């Protein structure tokens, strides 16, 4: 193979390697972009999960407090209802004592006791009424916090389901990036090697051209010398012939 053809082949190979290198570089950039986005997405998902877990913990704490409050109110209501029933029984007894009192004093004492019992019944009834209102508010709050806890738990589960896909994508992008980075590095070495080879062949071509020019110049110089010598001989012959004619 001539040096010119070899140089042309090397140049074509260098261009092809450069084209493949640029293609691999673009693919590498794409994979690295996917890797950055996926890593950023995973970090964001993890932050959201942590934030949701903190919210869930806070809601769960409040819900626990509300449930304890509800239980306490129910105990107080039960105790109040028990006292109310006791006072109602006492009221019935006082009314009977008034009805069957034998003396005016007994009747008066029973009336005083009945008035006191009625006051306590009203007080206990009012207490039960207020505690029932409070219980209703607490029950509504419990329902609200239970819904909120369920919603946050569902959010955490959904976000947790996103993590495996993102991790797979990150792993895939890392492997692809590593492979493409090696490919780019390999193509760069091939390109550099082709450049060096091309320089050497080009230098040889220049050297060969120089030698050819020198050789051509020598041949031209030799031809000129021969022509000049031939011219001198021809001139001498003409001079000799001229002298001979004069004699």
mmCIF file of C-alpha atoms in Angstrom:
data_model
loop_
_atom_site.group_PDB
_atom_site.id
_atom_site.type_symbol
_atom_site.label_atom_id
_atom_site.label_comp_id
_atom_site.label_asym_id
_atom_site.label_seq_id
_atom_site.Cartn_x
_atom_site.Cartn_y
_atom_site.Cartn_z
ATOM 1 C CA UNK A 1 0.000 0.000 0.000
ATOM 2 C CA UNK A 2 1.358 3.432 -0.953
ATOM 3 C CA UNK A 3 1.929 6.045 1.742
ATOM 4 C CA UNK A 4 -0.719 8.306 0.195
ATOM 5 C CA UNK A 5 -3.344 5.571 0.324
ATOM 6 C CA UNK A 6 -2.300 4.658 3.858
ATOM 7 C CA UNK A 7 -2.602 8.303 4.933
ATOM 8 C CA UNK A 8 -6.047 8.524 3.359
ATOM 9 C CA UNK A 9 -7.138 5.330 5.124
ATOM 10 C CA UNK A 10 -5.798 6.563 8.486
ATOM 11 C CA UNK A 11 -7.576 9.906 8.028
ATOM 12 C CA UNK A 12 -10.855 8.112 7.276
ATOM 13 C CA UNK A 13 -10.350 5.865 10.316
ATOM 14 C CA UNK A 14 -9.617 8.901 12.492
ATOM 15 C CA UNK A 15 -12.814 10.575 11.318
ATOM 16 C CA UNK A 16 -14.841 7.416 11.965
ATOM 17 C CA UNK A 17 -13.367 7.042 15.467
ATOM 18 C CA UNK A 18 -14.096 10.728 16.148
ATOM 19 C CA UNK A 19 -17.685 10.233 15.035
ATOM 20 C CA UNK A 20 -18.092 7.203 17.322
ATOM 21 C CA UNK A 21 -16.449 9.095 20.185
ATOM 22 C CA UNK A 22 -18.868 12.010 19.831
ATOM 23 C CA UNK A 23 -21.810 9.593 19.707
ATOM 24 C CA UNK A 24 -20.607 7.840 22.882
ATOM 25 C CA UNK A 25 -20.015 11.235 24.523
ATOM 26 C CA UNK A 26 -23.592 12.310 23.755
ATOM 27 C CA UNK A 27 -24.933 9.035 25.146
ATOM 28 C CA UNK A 28 -22.739 9.465 28.220
ATOM 29 C CA UNK A 29 -24.041 12.985 28.767
ATOM 30 C CA UNK A 30 -27.608 11.685 28.433
ATOM 31 C CA UNK A 31 -27.038 8.876 30.956
ATOM 32 C CA UNK A 32 -25.321 11.251 33.374
ATOM 33 C CA UNK A 33 -28.292 13.619 33.067
ATOM 34 C CA UNK A 34 -30.658 10.717 33.846
ATOM 35 C CA UNK A 35 -28.418 9.738 36.764
ATOM 36 C CA UNK A 36 -28.447 13.277 38.167
ATOM 37 C CA UNK A 37 -32.224 13.572 37.822
ATOM 38 C CA UNK A 38 -32.808 10.121 39.308
ATOM 39 C CA UNK A 39 -30.450 10.760 42.225
ATOM 40 C CA UNK A 40 -32.088 14.124 42.831
ATOM 41 C CA UNK A 41 -35.523 12.493 42.588
ATOM 42 C CA UNK A 42 -34.550 9.757 45.048
ATOM 43 C CA UNK A 43 -33.170 12.322 47.500
ATOM 44 C CA UNK A 44 -36.390 14.324 47.180
ATOM 45 C CA UNK A 45 -38.525 11.212 47.757
ATOM 46 C CA UNK A 46 -36.476 10.316 50.834
ATOM 47 C CA UNK A 47 -36.832 13.853 52.197
ATOM 48 C CA UNK A 48 -40.589 13.735 51.614
ATOM 49 C CA UNK A 49 -40.807 10.352 53.326
ATOM 50 C CA UNK A 50 -38.838 11.626 56.327
ATOM 51 C CA UNK A 51 -41.006 14.747 56.482
ATOM 52 C CA UNK A 52 -44.170 12.625 56.230
ATOM 53 C CA UNK A 53 -42.877 10.314 58.975
ATOM 54 C CA UNK A 54 -42.333 13.312 61.243
ATOM 55 C CA UNK A 55 -45.879 14.508 60.479
ATOM 56 C CA UNK A 56 -47.193 10.993 61.123
ATOM 57 C CA UNK A 57 -45.380 10.886 64.461
ATOM 58 C CA UNK A 58 -46.827 14.262 65.477
ATOM 59 C CA UNK A 59 -50.348 13.284 64.391
ATOM 60 C CA UNK A 60 -50.049 9.923 66.132
ATOM 61 C CA UNK A 61 -48.951 11.640 69.356
ATOM 62 C CA UNK A 62 -51.920 14.029 69.233
ATOM 63 C CA UNK A 63 -54.251 11.138 68.380
ATOM 64 C CA UNK A 64 -52.959 9.173 71.353
ATOM 65 C CA UNK A 65 -53.590 12.179 73.569
ATOM 66 C CA UNK A 66 -57.117 12.605 72.175
ATOM 67 C CA UNK A 67 -57.905 8.922 72.697
ATOM 68 C CA UNK A 68 -56.675 9.141 76.272
ATOM 69 C CA UNK A 69 -58.762 12.300 76.725
ATOM 70 C CA UNK A 70 -61.812 10.532 75.279
ATOM 71 C CA UNK A 71 -61.346 7.601 77.625
ATOM 72 C CA UNK A 72 -60.975 9.945 80.597
ATOM 73 C CA UNK A 73 -64.147 11.877 79.637
ATOM 74 C CA UNK A 74 -66.081 8.633 79.240
ATOM 75 C CA UNK A 75 -64.970 7.507 82.697
ATOM 76 C CA UNK A 76 -66.024 10.860 84.171
ATOM 77 C CA UNK A 77 -69.391 10.683 82.391
ATOM 78 C CA UNK A 78 -69.950 7.130 83.655
ATOM 79 C CA UNK A 79 -69.092 8.207 87.203
ATOM 80 C CA UNK A 80 -71.380 11.242 86.905
ATOM 81 C CA UNK A 81 -74.247 9.107 85.608
ATOM 82 C CA UNK A 82 -73.730 6.749 88.518
ATOM 83 C CA UNK A 83 -73.899 9.695 90.953
ATOM 84 C CA UNK A 84 -76.943 11.018 89.113
ATOM 85 C CA UNK A 85 -78.723 7.721 89.510
ATOM 86 C CA UNK A 86 -77.818 7.691 93.180
ATOM 87 C CA UNK A 87 -79.248 11.194 93.619
ATOM 88 C CA UNK A 88 -82.403 10.253 91.734
ATOM 89 C CA UNK A 89 -82.886 7.311 94.065
ATOM 90 C CA UNK A 90 -82.320 9.680 97.000
ATOM 91 C CA UNK A 91 -84.876 12.070 95.471
ATOM 92 C CA UNK A 92 -87.466 9.293 95.258
ATOM 93 C CA UNK A 93 -86.789 8.417 98.871
ATOM 94 C CA UNK A 94 -87.054 12.063 100.016
ATOM 95 C CA UNK A 95 -90.368 12.438 98.168
ATOM 96 C CA UNK A 96 -91.680 9.322 99.926
ATOM 97 C CA UNK A 97 -90.522 10.662 103.271
ATOM 98 C CA UNK A 98 -92.422 13.912 102.641
ATOM 99 C CA UNK A 99 -95.510 11.946 101.682
ATOM 100 C CA UNK A 100 -95.435 9.688 104.724
ATOM 101 C CA UNK A 101 -94.065 12.192 107.262
ATOM 102 C CA UNK A 102 -95.950 11.937 110.579
ATOM 103 C CA UNK A 103 -94.959 15.348 111.863
ATOM 104 C CA UNK A 104 -94.482 18.747 110.346
ATOM 105 C CA UNK A 105 -90.808 18.773 111.353
ATOM 106 C CA UNK A 106 -90.143 15.470 109.590
ATOM 107 C CA UNK A 107 -91.868 16.791 106.527
ATOM 108 C CA UNK A 108 -89.855 20.046 106.599
ATOM 109 C CA UNK A 109 -86.546 18.209 106.979
ATOM 110 C CA UNK A 110 -87.445 15.931 104.082
ATOM 111 C CA UNK A 111 -88.269 18.964 101.890
ATOM 112 C CA UNK A 112 -84.909 20.584 102.714
ATOM 113 C CA UNK A 113 -83.135 17.342 101.829
ATOM 114 C CA UNK A 114 -85.170 17.068 98.613
ATOM 115 C CA UNK A 115 -84.222 20.609 97.557
ATOM 116 C CA UNK A 116 -80.582 19.813 98.159
ATOM 117 C CA UNK A 117 -80.883 16.602 96.141
ATOM 118 C CA UNK A 118 -82.585 18.436 93.256
ATOM 119 C CA UNK A 119 -79.756 21.005 93.211
ATOM 120 C CA UNK A 120 -77.189 18.192 93.031
ATOM 121 C CA UNK A 121 -79.172 16.449 90.262
ATOM 122 C CA UNK A 122 -79.195 19.655 88.216
ATOM 123 C CA UNK A 123 -75.491 20.166 88.852
ATOM 124 C CA UNK A 124 -74.630 16.608 87.858
ATOM 125 C CA UNK A 125 -76.915 16.775 84.787
ATOM 126 C CA UNK A 126 -75.200 19.997 83.725
ATOM 127 C CA UNK A 127 -71.801 18.350 84.239
ATOM 128 C CA UNK A 128 -72.826 15.358 82.128
ATOM 129 C CA UNK A 129 -74.151 17.666 79.415
ATOM 130 C CA UNK A 130 -70.875 19.611 79.254
ATOM 131 C CA UNK A 131 -68.790 16.452 79.274
ATOM 132 C CA UNK A 132 -70.905 15.000 76.456
ATOM 133 C CA UNK A 133 -70.267 18.166 74.414
ATOM 134 C CA UNK A 134 -66.562 17.838 75.113
ATOM 135 C CA UNK A 135 -66.683 14.130 74.239
ATOM 136 C CA UNK A 136 -68.350 14.981 70.931
ATOM 137 C CA UNK A 137 -65.591 17.500 70.066
ATOM 138 C CA UNK A 138 -62.881 15.024 71.053
ATOM 139 C CA UNK A 139 -64.528 12.280 68.958
ATOM 140 C CA UNK A 140 -64.641 14.635 65.954
ATOM 141 C CA UNK A 141 -60.959 15.495 66.497
ATOM 142 C CA UNK A 142 -60.097 11.794 66.743
ATOM 143 C CA UNK A 143 -61.859 11.122 63.437
ATOM 144 C CA UNK A 144 -60.023 14.039 61.818
ATOM 145 C CA UNK A 145 -56.610 12.964 63.123
ATOM 146 C CA UNK A 146 -57.321 9.337 62.177
ATOM 147 C CA UNK A 147 -58.086 10.418 58.596
ATOM 148 C CA UNK A 148 -54.952 12.565 58.568
ATOM 149 C CA UNK A 149 -52.834 9.683 59.869
ATOM 150 C CA UNK A 150 -54.293 7.323 57.258
ATOM 151 C CA UNK A 151 -53.653 9.879 54.498
ATOM 152 C CA UNK A 152 -50.042 10.415 55.601
ATOM 153 C CA UNK A 153 -49.466 6.645 55.867
ATOM 154 C CA UNK A 154 -50.787 6.183 52.319
ATOM 155 C CA UNK A 155 -48.504 8.993 51.120
ATOM 156 C CA UNK A 156 -45.496 7.318 52.748
ATOM 157 C CA UNK A 157 -46.369 3.985 51.129
ATOM 158 C CA UNK A 158 -46.726 5.572 47.691
ATOM 159 C CA UNK A 159 -43.415 7.396 48.020
ATOM 160 C CA UNK A 160 -41.745 4.245 49.330
ATOM 161 C CA UNK A 161 -42.941 2.394 46.207
ATOM 162 C CA UNK A 162 -41.155 4.986 44.039
ATOM 163 C CA UNK A 163 -37.773 4.262 45.620
ATOM 164 C CA UNK A 164 -37.087 0.804 44.062
ATOM 165 C CA UNK A 165 -37.768 2.097 40.539
ATOM 166 C CA UNK A 166 -35.528 5.118 41.093
ATOM 167 C CA UNK A 167 -32.783 2.928 42.579
ATOM 168 C CA UNK A 168 -32.964 0.579 39.587
ATOM 169 C CA UNK A 169 -32.757 3.545 37.221
ATOM 170 C CA UNK A 170 -29.783 4.959 39.133
ATOM 171 C CA UNK A 171 -28.005 1.588 39.068
ATOM 172 C CA UNK A 172 -28.706 1.205 35.350
ATOM 173 C CA UNK A 173 -27.484 4.747 34.591
ATOM 174 C CA UNK A 174 -24.331 4.233 36.671
ATOM 175 C CA UNK A 175 -23.452 1.058 34.768
ATOM 176 C CA UNK A 176 -24.240 2.697 31.423
ATOM 177 C CA UNK A 177 -22.217 5.796 32.365
ATOM 178 C CA UNK A 178 -19.230 3.675 33.410
ATOM 179 C CA UNK A 179 -19.416 1.670 30.169
ATOM 180 C CA UNK A 180 -19.769 4.783 27.999
ATOM 181 C CA UNK A 181 -16.978 6.580 29.874
ATOM 182 C CA UNK A 182 -14.669 3.645 29.055
ATOM 183 C CA UNK A 183 -15.864 3.722 25.459
ATOM 184 C CA UNK A 184 -15.144 7.467 25.180
ATOM 185 C CA UNK A 185 -11.698 7.007 26.751
ATOM 186 C CA UNK A 186 -10.973 4.114 24.371
ATOM 187 C CA UNK A 187 -12.102 6.132 21.357
ATOM 188 C CA UNK A 188 -9.945 9.064 22.495
ATOM 189 C CA UNK A 189 -6.909 6.767 22.658
ATOM 190 C CA UNK A 190 -7.733 5.348 19.219
ATOM 191 C CA UNK A 191 -8.192 8.860 17.856
ATOM 192 C CA UNK A 192 -4.908 10.020 19.380
ATOM 193 C CA UNK A 193 -3.152 6.920 18.047
ATOM 194 C CA UNK A 194 -4.583 7.574 14.567
ATOM 195 C CA UNK A 195 -3.413 11.209 14.781
ATOM 196 C CA UNK A 196 0.125 10.147 15.682
ATOM 197 C CA UNK A 197 0.148 7.508 12.965
ATOM 198 C CA UNK A 198 -1.131 10.047 10.456
ATOM 199 C CA UNK A 199 1.611 12.504 11.490
ATOM 200 C CA UNK A 200 4.275 9.841 10.950
ATOM 201 C CA UNK A 201 2.896 8.830 7.548
ATOM 202 C CA UNK A 202 2.551 12.498 6.587
ATOM 203 C CA UNK A 203 6.149 13.113 7.652
ATOM 204 C CA UNK A 204 7.264 10.163 5.522
ATOM 205 C CA UNK A 205 5.267 11.536 2.612
ATOM 206 C CA UNK A 206 6.922 14.937 2.989
ATOM 207 C CA UNK A 207 10.293 13.232 3.234
ATOM 208 C CA UNK A 208 9.555 11.216 0.090
ATOM 209 C CA UNK A 209 8.385 14.359 -1.749
ATOM 210 C CA UNK A 210 11.589 16.134 -0.711
ATOM 211 C CA UNK A 211 13.716 13.251 -1.991
ATOM 212 C CA UNK A 212 11.783 13.205 -5.249
ATOM 213 C CA UNK A 213 12.253 16.950 -5.692
ATOM 214 C CA UNK A 214 15.984 16.611 -5.023
ATOM 215 C CA UNK A 215 16.248 13.649 -7.418
ATOM 216 C CA UNK A 216 14.301 15.549 -10.054
ATOM 217 C CA UNK A 217 16.514 18.574 -9.529
ATOM 218 C CA UNK A 218 19.657 16.449 -9.936
ATOM 219 C CA UNK A 219 18.357 14.930 -13.147
ATOM 220 C CA UNK A 220 17.468 18.376 -14.487
ATOM 221 C CA UNK A 221 20.917 19.704 -13.528
ATOM 222 C CA UNK A 222 22.596 16.744 -15.202
ATOM 223 C CA UNK A 223 20.573 17.259 -18.356
ATOM 224 C CA UNK A 224 21.499 20.933 -18.400
ATOM 225 C CA UNK A 225 25.201 20.086 -17.963
ATOM 226 C CA UNK A 226 25.057 17.530 -20.778
ATOM 227 C CA UNK A 227 23.260 19.988 -23.020
ATOM 228 C CA UNK A 228 25.782 22.705 -22.177
ATOM 229 C CA UNK A 229 28.714 20.398 -22.868
ATOM 230 C CA UNK A 230 27.163 19.286 -26.140
ATOM 231 C CA UNK A 231 26.688 22.906 -27.082
ATOM 232 C CA UNK A 232 30.341 23.676 -26.354
ATOM 233 C CA UNK A 233 31.497 20.740 -28.482
ATOM 234 C CA UNK A 234 29.267 21.801 -31.341
ATOM 235 C CA UNK A 235 30.632 25.332 -31.153
ATOM 236 C CA UNK A 236 34.240 24.068 -31.180
ATOM 237 C CA UNK A 237 33.558 21.954 -34.219
ATOM 238 C CA UNK A 238 32.146 24.942 -36.045
ATOM 239 C CA UNK A 239 35.251 26.998 -35.198
ATOM 240 C CA UNK A 240 37.584 24.234 -36.440
ATOM 241 C CA UNK A 241 35.646 23.919 -39.700
ATOM 242 C CA UNK A 242 35.758 27.655 -40.222
ATOM 243 C CA UNK A 243 39.569 27.743 -39.760
ATOM 244 C CA UNK A 244 40.004 24.883 -42.206
ATOM 245 C CA UNK A 245 38.057 26.742 -44.874
ATOM 246 C CA UNK A 246 40.215 29.848 -44.482
ATOM 247 C CA UNK A 247 43.383 27.903 -45.206
#
